[in-house]
Amino acid sequence: MVYAVIAAGQGSRLASEGVCLPKPLVDVGGEPLIGRMIRLMARQPDCERIEIVVNSHSREVEVYLASLAGEFPLHVTVRDTPGSLHTLAALVTMLGDGDACVSTVDAVCLEEEFDSYLEARRLSPRESDAFMAVTRYVDDEKPLYVATDSDGRITGYFDTPSDGADYVSGGMYILSREAREYVDLCIEGGQTRMRDFQRSLVGAGLRVRAYEFSKIIDVDHAADIAVAEQLTKK
């Protein structure tokens, strides 16, 4: 499987709150966010390589990734994009023909739950076209609420709390090639957000399933760093 990290955001909210480092280099649990995600991906038994997209304004991130190149199978693309969906679009042609695991750089979870998420997919690769990380823990200031049926199939995505939407999206996605075909279709239709893409999969009738994590911390604000630190210490 090809793994990928979306790390091209500006981290403007962190910067406005006095965090001087680019978001991918923010330290959580003794290592940068992007280093932690790379380590978790690289230790998976099916990891072929890790594709990463960073922006052109964070030279420090490129230097850090270059220092890891001999240790991990990395391929780095520098691209300035207007949002995470366009960053995913920049990755699509690099993700091969099979499943791809894509994560935002700032999604912090328990390591064992990340491993279990990937193992669940390996054990049942044909059960869904997309396998989405979700959590009942609401951390994001603008969460994407997720509704599922009794079998764990995702039936809808909502910007506000809704009946049956017991989860929120966690920023980690395992996508089949068929699911990834909808990235460009969304952009061609004028859509710009990852949540638009996720909605398009359900709207098209693809089999989109949820996998529950106990907590996923989205490190968008300075206060989130301490919360993520506490999670990594468990």
Short mmCIF file of N, CA and C in Angstrom, two decimals, residues 52-139:
data_model
loop_
_atom_site.label_atom_id
_atom_site.label_comp_id
_atom_site.label_asym_id
_atom_site.label_seq_id
_atom_site.Cartn_x
_atom_site.Cartn_y
_atom_site.Cartn_z
N ILE A 52 4.42 12.62 0.32
CA ILE A 52 4.16 13.77 1.19
C ILE A 52 4.08 15.02 0.33
N VAL A 53 3.08 15.86 0.58
CA VAL A 53 2.99 17.15 -0.08
C VAL A 53 3.16 18.24 0.96
N VAL A 54 4.13 19.13 0.73
CA VAL A 54 4.39 20.27 1.61
C VAL A 54 4.31 21.55 0.78
N ASN A 55 4.15 22.68 1.46
CA ASN A 55 4.10 23.95 0.73
C ASN A 55 5.51 24.53 0.56
N SER A 56 5.61 25.52 -0.31
CA SER A 56 6.92 26.09 -0.65
C SER A 56 7.41 27.10 0.37
N HIS A 57 6.59 27.41 1.39
CA HIS A 57 6.96 28.45 2.35
C HIS A 57 7.63 27.89 3.59
N SER A 58 7.76 26.59 3.68
CA SER A 58 8.31 25.97 4.89
C SER A 58 9.56 25.18 4.55
N ARG A 59 10.62 25.90 4.27
CA ARG A 59 11.88 25.26 3.92
C ARG A 59 12.36 24.33 5.03
N GLU A 60 12.05 24.70 6.29
CA GLU A 60 12.48 23.86 7.41
C GLU A 60 11.89 22.45 7.32
N VAL A 61 10.66 22.35 6.80
CA VAL A 61 10.02 21.05 6.68
C VAL A 61 10.76 20.21 5.64
N GLU A 62 11.10 20.83 4.53
CA GLU A 62 11.85 20.10 3.49
C GLU A 62 13.19 19.60 4.02
N VAL A 63 13.87 20.44 4.79
CA VAL A 63 15.16 20.05 5.35
C VAL A 63 14.99 18.87 6.31
N TYR A 64 13.95 18.94 7.14
CA TYR A 64 13.70 17.85 8.08
C TYR A 64 13.41 16.54 7.34
N LEU A 65 12.58 16.62 6.32
CA LEU A 65 12.24 15.41 5.56
C LEU A 65 13.47 14.85 4.84
N ALA A 66 14.32 15.72 4.36
CA ALA A 66 15.55 15.27 3.70
C ALA A 66 16.42 14.48 4.67
N SER A 67 16.39 14.87 5.95
CA SER A 67 17.19 14.17 6.95
C SER A 67 16.65 12.76 7.23
N LEU A 68 15.39 12.50 6.86
CA LEU A 68 14.78 11.19 7.08
C LEU A 68 14.84 10.29 5.85
N ALA A 69 15.28 10.84 4.73
CA ALA A 69 15.18 10.13 3.45
C ALA A 69 15.92 8.80 3.46
N GLY A 70 17.01 8.71 4.18
CA GLY A 70 17.76 7.46 4.20
C GLY A 70 17.15 6.40 5.10
N GLU A 71 16.25 6.83 5.97
CA GLU A 71 15.65 5.92 6.94
C GLU A 71 14.28 5.41 6.52
N PHE A 72 13.54 6.24 5.79
CA PHE A 72 12.18 5.90 5.40
C PHE A 72 12.00 6.06 3.88
N PRO A 73 11.06 5.32 3.28
CA PRO A 73 10.84 5.40 1.83
C PRO A 73 9.96 6.60 1.46
N LEU A 74 10.54 7.80 1.47
CA LEU A 74 9.77 9.02 1.28
C LEU A 74 9.90 9.56 -0.14
N HIS A 75 8.81 10.17 -0.61
CA HIS A 75 8.85 10.98 -1.82
C HIS A 75 8.11 12.27 -1.53
N VAL A 76 8.80 13.39 -1.65
CA VAL A 76 8.25 14.68 -1.25
C VAL A 76 7.93 15.53 -2.47
N THR A 77 6.73 16.09 -2.49
CA THR A 77 6.30 17.02 -3.52
C THR A 77 6.05 18.38 -2.89
N VAL A 78 6.60 19.42 -3.50
CA VAL A 78 6.37 20.78 -3.00
C VAL A 78 5.29 21.42 -3.87
N ARG A 79 4.19 21.80 -3.25
CA ARG A 79 3.06 22.34 -4.01
C ARG A 79 2.27 23.28 -3.11
N ASP A 80 1.98 24.46 -3.60
CA ASP A 80 1.10 25.39 -2.89
C ASP A 80 -0.32 25.17 -3.39
N THR A 81 -1.20 24.82 -2.48
CA THR A 81 -2.57 24.49 -2.85
C THR A 81 -3.55 25.32 -2.02
N PRO A 82 -4.75 25.55 -2.53
CA PRO A 82 -5.73 26.34 -1.78
C PRO A 82 -6.42 25.58 -0.65
N GLY A 83 -6.21 24.29 -0.56
CA GLY A 83 -6.86 23.52 0.49
C GLY A 83 -6.50 22.05 0.42
N SER A 84 -6.98 21.29 1.41
CA SER A 84 -6.59 19.89 1.53
C SER A 84 -7.09 19.04 0.36
N LEU A 85 -8.24 19.36 -0.21
CA LEU A 85 -8.73 18.57 -1.35
C LEU A 85 -7.81 18.74 -2.56
N HIS A 86 -7.34 19.96 -2.79
CA HIS A 86 -6.40 20.17 -3.90
C HIS A 86 -5.06 19.51 -3.61
N THR A 87 -4.68 19.43 -2.33
CA THR A 87 -3.46 18.72 -1.98
C THR A 87 -3.62 17.23 -2.28
N LEU A 88 -4.78 16.69 -1.94
CA LEU A 88 -5.05 15.28 -2.27
C LEU A 88 -5.01 15.08 -3.78
N ALA A 89 -5.53 16.04 -4.53
CA ALA A 89 -5.50 15.93 -5.99
C ALA A 89 -4.07 15.87 -6.51
N ALA A 90 -3.17 16.60 -5.85
CA ALA A 90 -1.76 16.57 -6.25
C ALA A 90 -1.14 15.21 -6.00
N LEU A 91 -1.74 14.44 -5.09
CA LEU A 91 -1.21 13.13 -4.74
C LEU A 91 -1.76 12.00 -5.59
N VAL A 92 -2.95 12.19 -6.14
CA VAL A 92 -3.71 11.08 -6.72
C VAL A 92 -2.91 10.24 -7.71
N THR A 93 -2.18 10.89 -8.61
CA THR A 93 -1.45 10.14 -9.64
C THR A 93 -0.26 9.36 -9.06
N MET A 94 0.10 9.63 -7.82
CA MET A 94 1.26 8.97 -7.21
C MET A 94 0.86 7.79 -6.33
N LEU A 95 -0.42 7.50 -6.22
CA LEU A 95 -0.88 6.54 -5.23
C LEU A 95 -1.09 5.13 -5.76
N GLY A 96 -0.74 4.88 -7.00
CA GLY A 96 -0.79 3.53 -7.53
C GLY A 96 -2.20 3.05 -7.85
N ASP A 97 -2.35 1.74 -7.99
CA ASP A 97 -3.62 1.16 -8.41
C ASP A 97 -4.46 0.60 -7.25
N GLY A 98 -3.81 0.30 -6.14
CA GLY A 98 -4.53 -0.31 -5.04
C GLY A 98 -4.97 0.71 -4.00
N ASP A 99 -5.22 0.22 -2.79
CA ASP A 99 -5.58 1.10 -1.69
C ASP A 99 -4.46 2.08 -1.39
N ALA A 100 -4.83 3.25 -0.88
CA ALA A 100 -3.87 4.22 -0.38
C ALA A 100 -4.39 4.75 0.95
N CYS A 101 -3.50 4.87 1.91
CA CYS A 101 -3.85 5.46 3.21
C CYS A 101 -3.35 6.89 3.24
N VAL A 102 -4.28 7.82 3.39
CA VAL A 102 -3.97 9.25 3.37
C VAL A 102 -4.32 9.85 4.72
N SER A 103 -3.42 10.65 5.28
CA SER A 103 -3.70 11.31 6.56
C SER A 103 -3.28 12.77 6.50
N THR A 104 -4.05 13.60 7.19
CA THR A 104 -3.59 14.96 7.44
C THR A 104 -2.44 14.88 8.42
N VAL A 105 -1.55 15.85 8.39
CA VAL A 105 -0.35 15.80 9.21
C VAL A 105 -0.65 15.99 10.69
N ASP A 106 -1.78 16.64 11.01
CA ASP A 106 -2.05 17.02 12.39
C ASP A 106 -3.04 16.12 13.10
N ALA A 107 -3.32 14.94 12.55
CA ALA A 107 -4.21 13.99 13.21
C ALA A 107 -3.39 13.13 14.17
N VAL A 108 -3.64 13.29 15.46
CA VAL A 108 -2.88 12.56 16.48
C VAL A 108 -3.80 11.55 17.15
N CYS A 109 -3.40 10.29 17.14
CA CYS A 109 -4.20 9.22 17.74
C CYS A 109 -3.26 8.30 18.51
N LEU A 110 -3.85 7.34 19.21
CA LEU A 110 -3.04 6.31 19.85
C LEU A 110 -2.38 5.44 18.79
N GLU A 111 -1.12 5.12 18.99
CA GLU A 111 -0.38 4.36 17.99
C GLU A 111 -1.03 3.00 17.74
N GLU A 112 -1.46 2.33 18.81
CA GLU A 112 -2.04 1.00 18.64
C GLU A 112 -3.36 1.05 17.88
N GLU A 113 -4.09 2.16 18.00
CA GLU A 113 -5.34 2.28 17.26
C GLU A 113 -5.07 2.51 15.78
N PHE A 114 -4.01 3.24 15.46
CA PHE A 114 -3.63 3.41 14.06
C PHE A 114 -3.26 2.06 13.45
N ASP A 115 -2.47 1.27 14.18
CA ASP A 115 -2.10 -0.06 13.71
C ASP A 115 -3.33 -0.93 13.49
N SER A 116 -4.28 -0.88 14.43
CA SER A 116 -5.49 -1.70 14.34
C SER A 116 -6.36 -1.28 13.16
N TYR A 117 -6.39 -0.01 12.89
CA TYR A 117 -7.14 0.53 11.74
C TYR A 117 -6.62 -0.06 10.44
N LEU A 118 -5.30 -0.06 10.28
CA LEU A 118 -4.71 -0.62 9.07
C LEU A 118 -4.89 -2.13 9.00
N GLU A 119 -4.77 -2.79 10.15
CA GLU A 119 -4.93 -4.24 10.17
C GLU A 119 -6.37 -4.63 9.82
N ALA A 120 -7.34 -3.86 10.29
CA ALA A 120 -8.74 -4.14 9.96
C ALA A 120 -8.96 -4.06 8.46
N ARG A 121 -8.33 -3.11 7.82
CA ARG A 121 -8.46 -3.00 6.37
C ARG A 121 -7.78 -4.17 5.66
N ARG A 122 -6.61 -4.55 6.14
CA ARG A 122 -5.91 -5.67 5.51
C ARG A 122 -6.71 -6.96 5.61
N LEU A 123 -7.45 -7.13 6.71
CA LEU A 123 -8.22 -8.35 6.91
C LEU A 123 -9.50 -8.38 6.06
N SER A 124 -10.02 -7.21 5.70
CA SER A 124 -11.27 -7.15 4.93
C SER A 124 -11.15 -6.12 3.81
N PRO A 125 -10.26 -6.33 2.86
CA PRO A 125 -9.98 -5.29 1.86
C PRO A 125 -11.11 -5.04 0.89
N ARG A 126 -12.04 -5.98 0.74
CA ARG A 126 -13.08 -5.83 -0.27
C ARG A 126 -14.43 -5.40 0.30
N GLU A 127 -14.45 -5.09 1.59
CA GLU A 127 -15.72 -4.73 2.21
C GLU A 127 -16.17 -3.31 1.90
N SER A 128 -15.25 -2.46 1.45
CA SER A 128 -15.62 -1.07 1.21
C SER A 128 -14.72 -0.45 0.15
N ASP A 129 -15.21 0.67 -0.40
CA ASP A 129 -14.41 1.45 -1.35
C ASP A 129 -13.59 2.51 -0.63
N ALA A 130 -14.01 2.85 0.59
CA ALA A 130 -13.29 3.82 1.41
C ALA A 130 -13.50 3.44 2.87
N PHE A 131 -12.44 3.56 3.65
CA PHE A 131 -12.45 3.15 5.05
C PHE A 131 -11.98 4.34 5.87
N MET A 132 -12.92 4.97 6.58
CA MET A 132 -12.67 6.27 7.17
C MET A 132 -12.50 6.21 8.69
N ALA A 133 -11.48 6.89 9.19
CA ALA A 133 -11.29 7.01 10.63
C ALA A 133 -12.31 7.99 11.19
N VAL A 134 -13.00 7.57 12.25
CA VAL A 134 -13.97 8.43 12.93
C VAL A 134 -13.77 8.32 14.43
N THR A 135 -14.32 9.27 15.17
CA THR A 135 -14.26 9.24 16.63
C THR A 135 -15.49 9.92 17.20
N ARG A 136 -15.84 9.53 18.42
CA ARG A 136 -16.93 10.21 19.13
C ARG A 136 -16.41 11.45 19.87
N TYR A 137 -15.11 11.57 19.95
CA TYR A 137 -14.49 12.69 20.66
C TYR A 137 -14.45 13.91 19.75
N VAL A 138 -15.16 14.95 20.11
CA VAL A 138 -15.26 16.15 19.28
C VAL A 138 -14.20 17.14 19.73
N ASP A 139 -13.23 17.37 18.86
CA ASP A 139 -12.09 18.24 19.18
C ASP A 139 -12.02 19.44 18.24
#
